Amino acid sequence: MSSPIQKKTFRFILFSLLLILLLVFGEHLSRNSLLPAIAPRVDGSSSWIAVKSFSLLNRIDQKLCVALGCINRPVSDFAAWKITLATLSLEKAREGLKNAPNQSVLEVEIQNRLAIAVLIPNLEISLTDAEESELKSIQLTPKEWLPIAWQTSHPEFLLKGAPSGELINAQLPLSLPVNAAGYRVRVLYPQ
């Protein structure tokens, strides 16, 4: 005959196991919204505890995916991207001033700062005049702005996105309007 303490301990263990099982399956079912929400930044702005904890959670999640099957799809998250460099320079300054349109090169470097894969965004380049009025807006899809070498080394980039911490450097030729005085670069996801 078992004592009341043994019954309570058995119930507590059974309840704990059930709770852990519910948490694991709940994470697995909501993984496509949960993982992006709790993913830390890999650029040094998140604590090492958060990065290590997320790494452990991600390993458990991957094992669950192997066992239960899941769809790994990257997320579209503006906050994941950091534009680390945006420089506009004239290709041939003297010739550019004589010939219209002015040819220039925009060098852009962006980084996926999240600890998960993120869909590659479109780039929007706004050219402005001296009064900060927009003269021209150029939108480039990932196929248009990503370097060919990067696209070749990541053949399924449209489906898998950019890996965690990926730093992408692109040089984009542009034709500037004659009265262009400034520019802005931003990332956007089409609706």
PDB file of C-alpha atoms in Angstrom:
ATOM      1  CA  MET A   1       0.000   0.000   0.000  1.00  0.00           C
ATOM      2  CA  SER A   2       1.394   3.393  -0.956  1.00  0.00           C
ATOM      3  CA  SER A   3       1.482   6.300   1.431  1.00  0.00           C
ATOM      4  CA  PRO A   4      -0.262   9.663   0.750  1.00  0.00           C
ATOM      5  CA  ILE A   5       3.148  11.341   0.362  1.00  0.00           C
ATOM      6  CA  GLN A   6       4.115   8.892  -2.408  1.00  0.00           C
ATOM      7  CA  LYS A   7       0.812   9.538  -4.189  1.00  0.00           C
ATOM      8  CA  LYS A   8       1.331  13.312  -4.003  1.00  0.00           C
ATOM      9  CA  THR A   9       4.917  12.968  -5.276  1.00  0.00           C
ATOM     10  CA  PHE A  10       3.756  10.740  -8.130  1.00  0.00           C
ATOM     11  CA  ARG A  11       1.003  13.214  -9.051  1.00  0.00           C
ATOM     12  CA  PHE A  12       3.459  16.117  -8.876  1.00  0.00           C
ATOM     13  CA  ILE A  13       5.930  14.314 -11.174  1.00  0.00           C
ATOM     14  CA  LEU A  14       3.140  13.351 -13.577  1.00  0.00           C
ATOM     15  CA  PHE A  15       1.783  16.912 -13.589  1.00  0.00           C
ATOM     16  CA  SER A  16       5.302  18.325 -14.174  1.00  0.00           C
ATOM     17  CA  LEU A  17       5.890  15.954 -17.093  1.00  0.00           C
ATOM     18  CA  LEU A  18       2.526  16.866 -18.602  1.00  0.00           C
ATOM     19  CA  LEU A  19       3.316  20.575 -18.237  1.00  0.00           C
ATOM     20  CA  ILE A  20       6.731  20.136 -19.889  1.00  0.00           C
ATOM     21  CA  LEU A  21       5.122  18.139 -22.696  1.00  0.00           C
ATOM     22  CA  LEU A  22       2.518  20.883 -23.224  1.00  0.00           C
ATOM     23  CA  LEU A  23       5.236  23.556 -23.270  1.00  0.00           C
ATOM     24  CA  VAL A  24       7.300  21.618 -25.817  1.00  0.00           C
ATOM     25  CA  PHE A  25       4.348  21.016 -28.146  1.00  0.00           C
ATOM     26  CA  GLY A  26       3.103  24.579 -27.644  1.00  0.00           C
ATOM     27  CA  GLU A  27       6.517  25.891 -28.675  1.00  0.00           C
ATOM     28  CA  HIS A  28       6.534  23.604 -31.679  1.00  0.00           C
ATOM     29  CA  LEU A  29       3.072  24.679 -32.822  1.00  0.00           C
ATOM     30  CA  SER A  30       3.787  28.390 -32.386  1.00  0.00           C
ATOM     31  CA  ARG A  31       7.439  28.277 -33.472  1.00  0.00           C
ATOM     32  CA  ASN A  32       7.014  30.470 -36.564  1.00  0.00           C
ATOM     33  CA  SER A  33       5.829  33.398 -34.449  1.00  0.00           C
ATOM     34  CA  LEU A  34       7.589  32.587 -31.158  1.00  0.00           C
ATOM     35  CA  LEU A  35      11.161  32.115 -32.400  1.00  0.00           C
ATOM     36  CA  PRO A  36      11.378  35.461 -34.238  1.00  0.00           C
ATOM     37  CA  ALA A  37       9.859  37.263 -31.258  1.00  0.00           C
ATOM     38  CA  ILE A  38      12.445  35.964 -28.790  1.00  0.00           C
ATOM     39  CA  ALA A  39      15.470  35.721 -31.106  1.00  0.00           C
ATOM     40  CA  PRO A  40      18.380  37.761 -29.730  1.00  0.00           C
ATOM     41  CA  ARG A  41      20.662  39.951 -31.815  1.00  0.00           C
ATOM     42  CA  VAL A  42      24.022  38.480 -32.834  1.00  0.00           C
ATOM     43  CA  ASP A  43      25.742  41.850 -33.305  1.00  0.00           C
ATOM     44  CA  GLY A  44      26.783  42.089 -29.665  1.00  0.00           C
ATOM     45  CA  SER A  45      23.798  44.108 -28.444  1.00  0.00           C
ATOM     46  CA  SER A  46      22.138  41.120 -26.714  1.00  0.00           C
ATOM     47  CA  SER A  47      23.481  39.503 -23.556  1.00  0.00           C
ATOM     48  CA  TRP A  48      25.452  36.308 -23.885  1.00  0.00           C
ATOM     49  CA  ILE A  49      22.903  34.577 -21.636  1.00  0.00           C
ATOM     50  CA  ALA A  50      20.095  35.379 -24.096  1.00  0.00           C
ATOM     51  CA  VAL A  51      22.203  34.175 -27.043  1.00  0.00           C
ATOM     52  CA  LYS A  52      23.158  30.894 -25.299  1.00  0.00           C
ATOM     53  CA  SER A  53      19.582  30.276 -24.092  1.00  0.00           C
ATOM     54  CA  PHE A  54      18.173  30.889 -27.551  1.00  0.00           C
ATOM     55  CA  SER A  55      20.830  28.621 -29.072  1.00  0.00           C
ATOM     56  CA  LEU A  56      19.739  25.826 -26.724  1.00  0.00           C
ATOM     57  CA  LEU A  57      16.052  26.449 -27.514  1.00  0.00           C
ATOM     58  CA  ASN A  58      16.855  26.444 -31.235  1.00  0.00           C
ATOM     59  CA  ARG A  59      18.674  23.081 -30.972  1.00  0.00           C
ATOM     60  CA  ILE A  60      15.697  21.572 -29.133  1.00  0.00           C
ATOM     61  CA  ASP A  61      13.368  23.036 -31.758  1.00  0.00           C
ATOM     62  CA  GLN A  62      15.438  21.526 -34.590  1.00  0.00           C
ATOM     63  CA  LYS A  63      15.313  18.096 -32.936  1.00  0.00           C
ATOM     64  CA  LEU A  64      11.536  18.453 -32.613  1.00  0.00           C
ATOM     65  CA  CYS A  65      11.369  19.398 -36.283  1.00  0.00           C
ATOM     66  CA  VAL A  66      13.224  16.237 -37.239  1.00  0.00           C
ATOM     67  CA  ALA A  67      10.917  14.125 -35.069  1.00  0.00           C
ATOM     68  CA  LEU A  68       7.591  15.836 -35.757  1.00  0.00           C
ATOM     69  CA  GLY A  69       8.200  17.658 -39.009  1.00  0.00           C
ATOM     70  CA  CYS A  70       7.829  21.384 -39.450  1.00  0.00           C
ATOM     71  CA  ILE A  71       8.070  24.144 -42.011  1.00  0.00           C
ATOM     72  CA  ASN A  72      11.171  26.295 -41.654  1.00  0.00           C
ATOM     73  CA  ARG A  73      10.329  29.611 -43.181  1.00  0.00           C
ATOM     74  CA  PRO A  74      12.238  32.786 -42.620  1.00  0.00           C
ATOM     75  CA  VAL A  75      10.461  35.806 -41.216  1.00  0.00           C
ATOM     76  CA  SER A  76      10.188  39.314 -42.583  1.00  0.00           C
ATOM     77  CA  ASP A  77      11.416  41.636 -39.861  1.00  0.00           C
ATOM     78  CA  PHE A  78      12.528  45.229 -40.429  1.00  0.00           C
ATOM     79  CA  ALA A  79      14.265  45.335 -37.057  1.00  0.00           C
ATOM     80  CA  ALA A  80      16.516  42.432 -38.065  1.00  0.00           C
ATOM     81  CA  TRP A  81      18.350  44.533 -40.638  1.00  0.00           C
ATOM     82  CA  LYS A  82      21.018  47.076 -39.879  1.00  0.00           C
ATOM     83  CA  ILE A  83      22.405  49.249 -42.652  1.00  0.00           C
ATOM     84  CA  THR A  84      26.059  49.428 -41.651  1.00  0.00           C
ATOM     85  CA  LEU A  85      27.233  51.394 -44.707  1.00  0.00           C
ATOM     86  CA  ALA A  86      25.627  53.506 -47.423  1.00  0.00           C
ATOM     87  CA  THR A  87      28.003  55.561 -49.554  1.00  0.00           C
ATOM     88  CA  LEU A  88      27.210  57.282 -52.837  1.00  0.00           C
ATOM     89  CA  SER A  89      30.163  58.238 -55.017  1.00  0.00           C
ATOM     90  CA  LEU A  90      30.466  59.488 -58.569  1.00  0.00           C
ATOM     91  CA  GLU A  91      31.876  56.897 -60.957  1.00  0.00           C
ATOM     92  CA  LYS A  92      33.800  59.392 -63.083  1.00  0.00           C
ATOM     93  CA  ALA A  93      33.341  62.738 -61.395  1.00  0.00           C
ATOM     94  CA  ARG A  94      34.599  64.963 -64.188  1.00  0.00           C
ATOM     95  CA  GLU A  95      32.897  63.068 -67.005  1.00  0.00           C
ATOM     96  CA  GLY A  96      29.724  62.736 -64.927  1.00  0.00           C
ATOM     97  CA  LEU A  97      29.399  66.478 -64.669  1.00  0.00           C
ATOM     98  CA  LYS A  98      29.648  66.870 -68.461  1.00  0.00           C
ATOM     99  CA  ASN A  99      27.377  64.046 -69.489  1.00  0.00           C
ATOM    100  CA  ALA A 100      23.794  63.558 -68.378  1.00  0.00           C
ATOM    101  CA  PRO A 101      22.791  61.494 -66.531  1.00  0.00           C
ATOM    102  CA  ASN A 102      25.411  61.539 -63.759  1.00  0.00           C
ATOM    103  CA  GLN A 103      26.666  58.029 -63.206  1.00  0.00           C
ATOM    104  CA  SER A 104      27.409  57.011 -59.637  1.00  0.00           C
ATOM    105  CA  VAL A 105      27.840  53.933 -57.471  1.00  0.00           C
ATOM    106  CA  LEU A 106      25.932  53.324 -54.264  1.00  0.00           C
ATOM    107  CA  GLU A 107      27.726  50.986 -51.906  1.00  0.00           C
ATOM    108  CA  VAL A 108      25.377  49.404 -49.381  1.00  0.00           C
ATOM    109  CA  GLU A 109      26.247  47.015 -46.599  1.00  0.00           C
ATOM    110  CA  ILE A 110      23.459  45.474 -44.523  1.00  0.00           C
ATOM    111  CA  GLN A 111      23.458  42.822 -41.845  1.00  0.00           C
ATOM    112  CA  ASN A 112      20.899  40.364 -40.499  1.00  0.00           C
ATOM    113  CA  ARG A 113      21.298  40.930 -36.762  1.00  0.00           C
ATOM    114  CA  LEU A 114      18.853  38.237 -35.583  1.00  0.00           C
ATOM    115  CA  ALA A 115      19.873  34.753 -34.495  1.00  0.00           C
ATOM    116  CA  ILE A 116      17.539  33.253 -37.147  1.00  0.00           C
ATOM    117  CA  ALA A 117      17.218  33.425 -40.923  1.00  0.00           C
ATOM    118  CA  VAL A 118      15.339  36.481 -42.196  1.00  0.00           C
ATOM    119  CA  LEU A 119      13.792  37.132 -45.611  1.00  0.00           C
ATOM    120  CA  ILE A 120      15.886  39.476 -47.703  1.00  0.00           C
ATOM    121  CA  PRO A 121      14.156  42.832 -48.086  1.00  0.00           C
ATOM    122  CA  ASN A 122      13.808  45.154 -51.035  1.00  0.00           C
ATOM    123  CA  LEU A 123      15.967  48.264 -50.985  1.00  0.00           C
ATOM    124  CA  GLU A 124      14.465  51.682 -51.500  1.00  0.00           C
ATOM    125  CA  ILE A 125      16.782  54.509 -52.524  1.00  0.00           C
ATOM    126  CA  SER A 126      15.386  58.046 -52.338  1.00  0.00           C
ATOM    127  CA  LEU A 127      17.318  60.773 -54.126  1.00  0.00           C
ATOM    128  CA  THR A 128      16.719  64.290 -52.803  1.00  0.00           C
ATOM    129  CA  ASP A 129      17.580  67.845 -53.823  1.00  0.00           C
ATOM    130  CA  ALA A 130      19.211  70.521 -51.645  1.00  0.00           C
ATOM    131  CA  GLU A 131      15.862  71.293 -49.925  1.00  0.00           C
ATOM    132  CA  GLU A 132      15.390  67.603 -48.993  1.00  0.00           C
ATOM    133  CA  SER A 133      12.539  67.201 -51.503  1.00  0.00           C
ATOM    134  CA  GLU A 134      12.403  63.767 -53.067  1.00  0.00           C
ATOM    135  CA  LEU A 135      13.433  63.784 -56.719  1.00  0.00           C
ATOM    136  CA  LYS A 136      13.386  60.087 -57.467  1.00  0.00           C
ATOM    137  CA  SER A 137      12.633  56.869 -55.618  1.00  0.00           C
ATOM    138  CA  ILE A 138      14.155  53.574 -56.754  1.00  0.00           C
ATOM    139  CA  GLN A 139      12.969  50.222 -55.417  1.00  0.00           C
ATOM    140  CA  LEU A 140      15.157  47.174 -55.988  1.00  0.00           C
ATOM    141  CA  THR A 141      14.135  43.577 -55.365  1.00  0.00           C
ATOM    142  CA  PRO A 142      16.649  41.187 -53.803  1.00  0.00           C
ATOM    143  CA  LYS A 143      17.433  39.744 -57.244  1.00  0.00           C
ATOM    144  CA  GLU A 144      18.262  43.249 -58.460  1.00  0.00           C
ATOM    145  CA  TRP A 145      20.420  44.472 -55.600  1.00  0.00           C
ATOM    146  CA  LEU A 146      22.122  41.347 -54.243  1.00  0.00           C
ATOM    147  CA  PRO A 147      25.566  40.681 -55.753  1.00  0.00           C
ATOM    148  CA  ILE A 148      25.606  37.819 -58.277  1.00  0.00           C
ATOM    149  CA  ALA A 149      28.347  36.032 -56.306  1.00  0.00           C
ATOM    150  CA  TRP A 150      26.175  36.107 -53.171  1.00  0.00           C
ATOM    151  CA  GLN A 151      23.135  34.833 -55.091  1.00  0.00           C
ATOM    152  CA  THR A 152      25.244  31.991 -56.528  1.00  0.00           C
ATOM    153  CA  SER A 153      26.565  30.974 -53.111  1.00  0.00           C
ATOM    154  CA  HIS A 154      23.020  31.072 -51.649  1.00  0.00           C
ATOM    155  CA  PRO A 155      20.889  29.545 -54.459  1.00  0.00           C
ATOM    156  CA  GLU A 156      17.667  29.322 -52.399  1.00  0.00           C
ATOM    157  CA  PHE A 157      17.916  32.807 -50.866  1.00  0.00           C
ATOM    158  CA  LEU A 158      14.341  33.733 -51.842  1.00  0.00           C
ATOM    159  CA  LEU A 159      13.017  30.785 -49.820  1.00  0.00           C
ATOM    160  CA  LYS A 160      15.570  30.523 -47.014  1.00  0.00           C
ATOM    161  CA  GLY A 161      16.469  34.189 -46.526  1.00  0.00           C
ATOM    162  CA  ALA A 162      19.741  35.458 -45.131  1.00  0.00           C
ATOM    163  CA  PRO A 163      21.422  33.364 -42.440  1.00  0.00           C
ATOM    164  CA  SER A 164      21.919  34.696 -38.940  1.00  0.00           C
ATOM    165  CA  GLY A 165      24.573  37.408 -38.784  1.00  0.00           C
ATOM    166  CA  GLU A 166      24.968  37.555 -42.584  1.00  0.00           C
ATOM    167  CA  LEU A 167      26.692  40.723 -43.805  1.00  0.00           C
ATOM    168  CA  ILE A 168      25.907  41.632 -47.426  1.00  0.00           C
ATOM    169  CA  ASN A 169      27.877  44.240 -49.375  1.00  0.00           C
ATOM    170  CA  ALA A 170      26.481  45.427 -52.717  1.00  0.00           C
ATOM    171  CA  GLN A 171      27.634  48.052 -55.203  1.00  0.00           C
ATOM    172  CA  LEU A 172      24.783  49.452 -57.253  1.00  0.00           C
ATOM    173  CA  PRO A 173      25.260  51.694 -60.306  1.00  0.00           C
ATOM    174  CA  LEU A 174      22.826  54.634 -60.334  1.00  0.00           C
ATOM    175  CA  SER A 175      21.986  57.482 -62.693  1.00  0.00           C
ATOM    176  CA  LEU A 176      21.570  60.640 -60.636  1.00  0.00           C
ATOM    177  CA  PRO A 177      19.304  63.524 -61.601  1.00  0.00           C
ATOM    178  CA  VAL A 178      21.309  66.692 -62.284  1.00  0.00           C
ATOM    179  CA  ASN A 179      20.056  68.472 -59.153  1.00  0.00           C
ATOM    180  CA  ALA A 180      20.516  65.501 -56.778  1.00  0.00           C
ATOM    181  CA  ALA A 181      22.103  66.572 -53.495  1.00  0.00           C
ATOM    182  CA  GLY A 182      21.326  63.732 -51.068  1.00  0.00           C
ATOM    183  CA  TYR A 183      20.037  60.210 -50.677  1.00  0.00           C
ATOM    184  CA  ARG A 184      18.359  57.862 -48.213  1.00  0.00           C
ATOM    185  CA  VAL A 185      18.485  54.082 -48.165  1.00  0.00           C
ATOM    186  CA  ARG A 186      15.949  51.939 -46.355  1.00  0.00           C
ATOM    187  CA  VAL A 187      14.770  48.348 -46.332  1.00  0.00           C
ATOM    188  CA  LEU A 188      11.181  47.395 -47.058  1.00  0.00           C
ATOM    189  CA  TYR A 189       9.090  44.316 -47.617  1.00  0.00           C
ATOM    190  CA  PRO A 190       6.517  44.441 -50.425  1.00  0.00           C
ATOM    191  CA  GLN A 191       2.911  44.112 -49.331  1.00  0.00           C
TER     192      GLN A 191
END
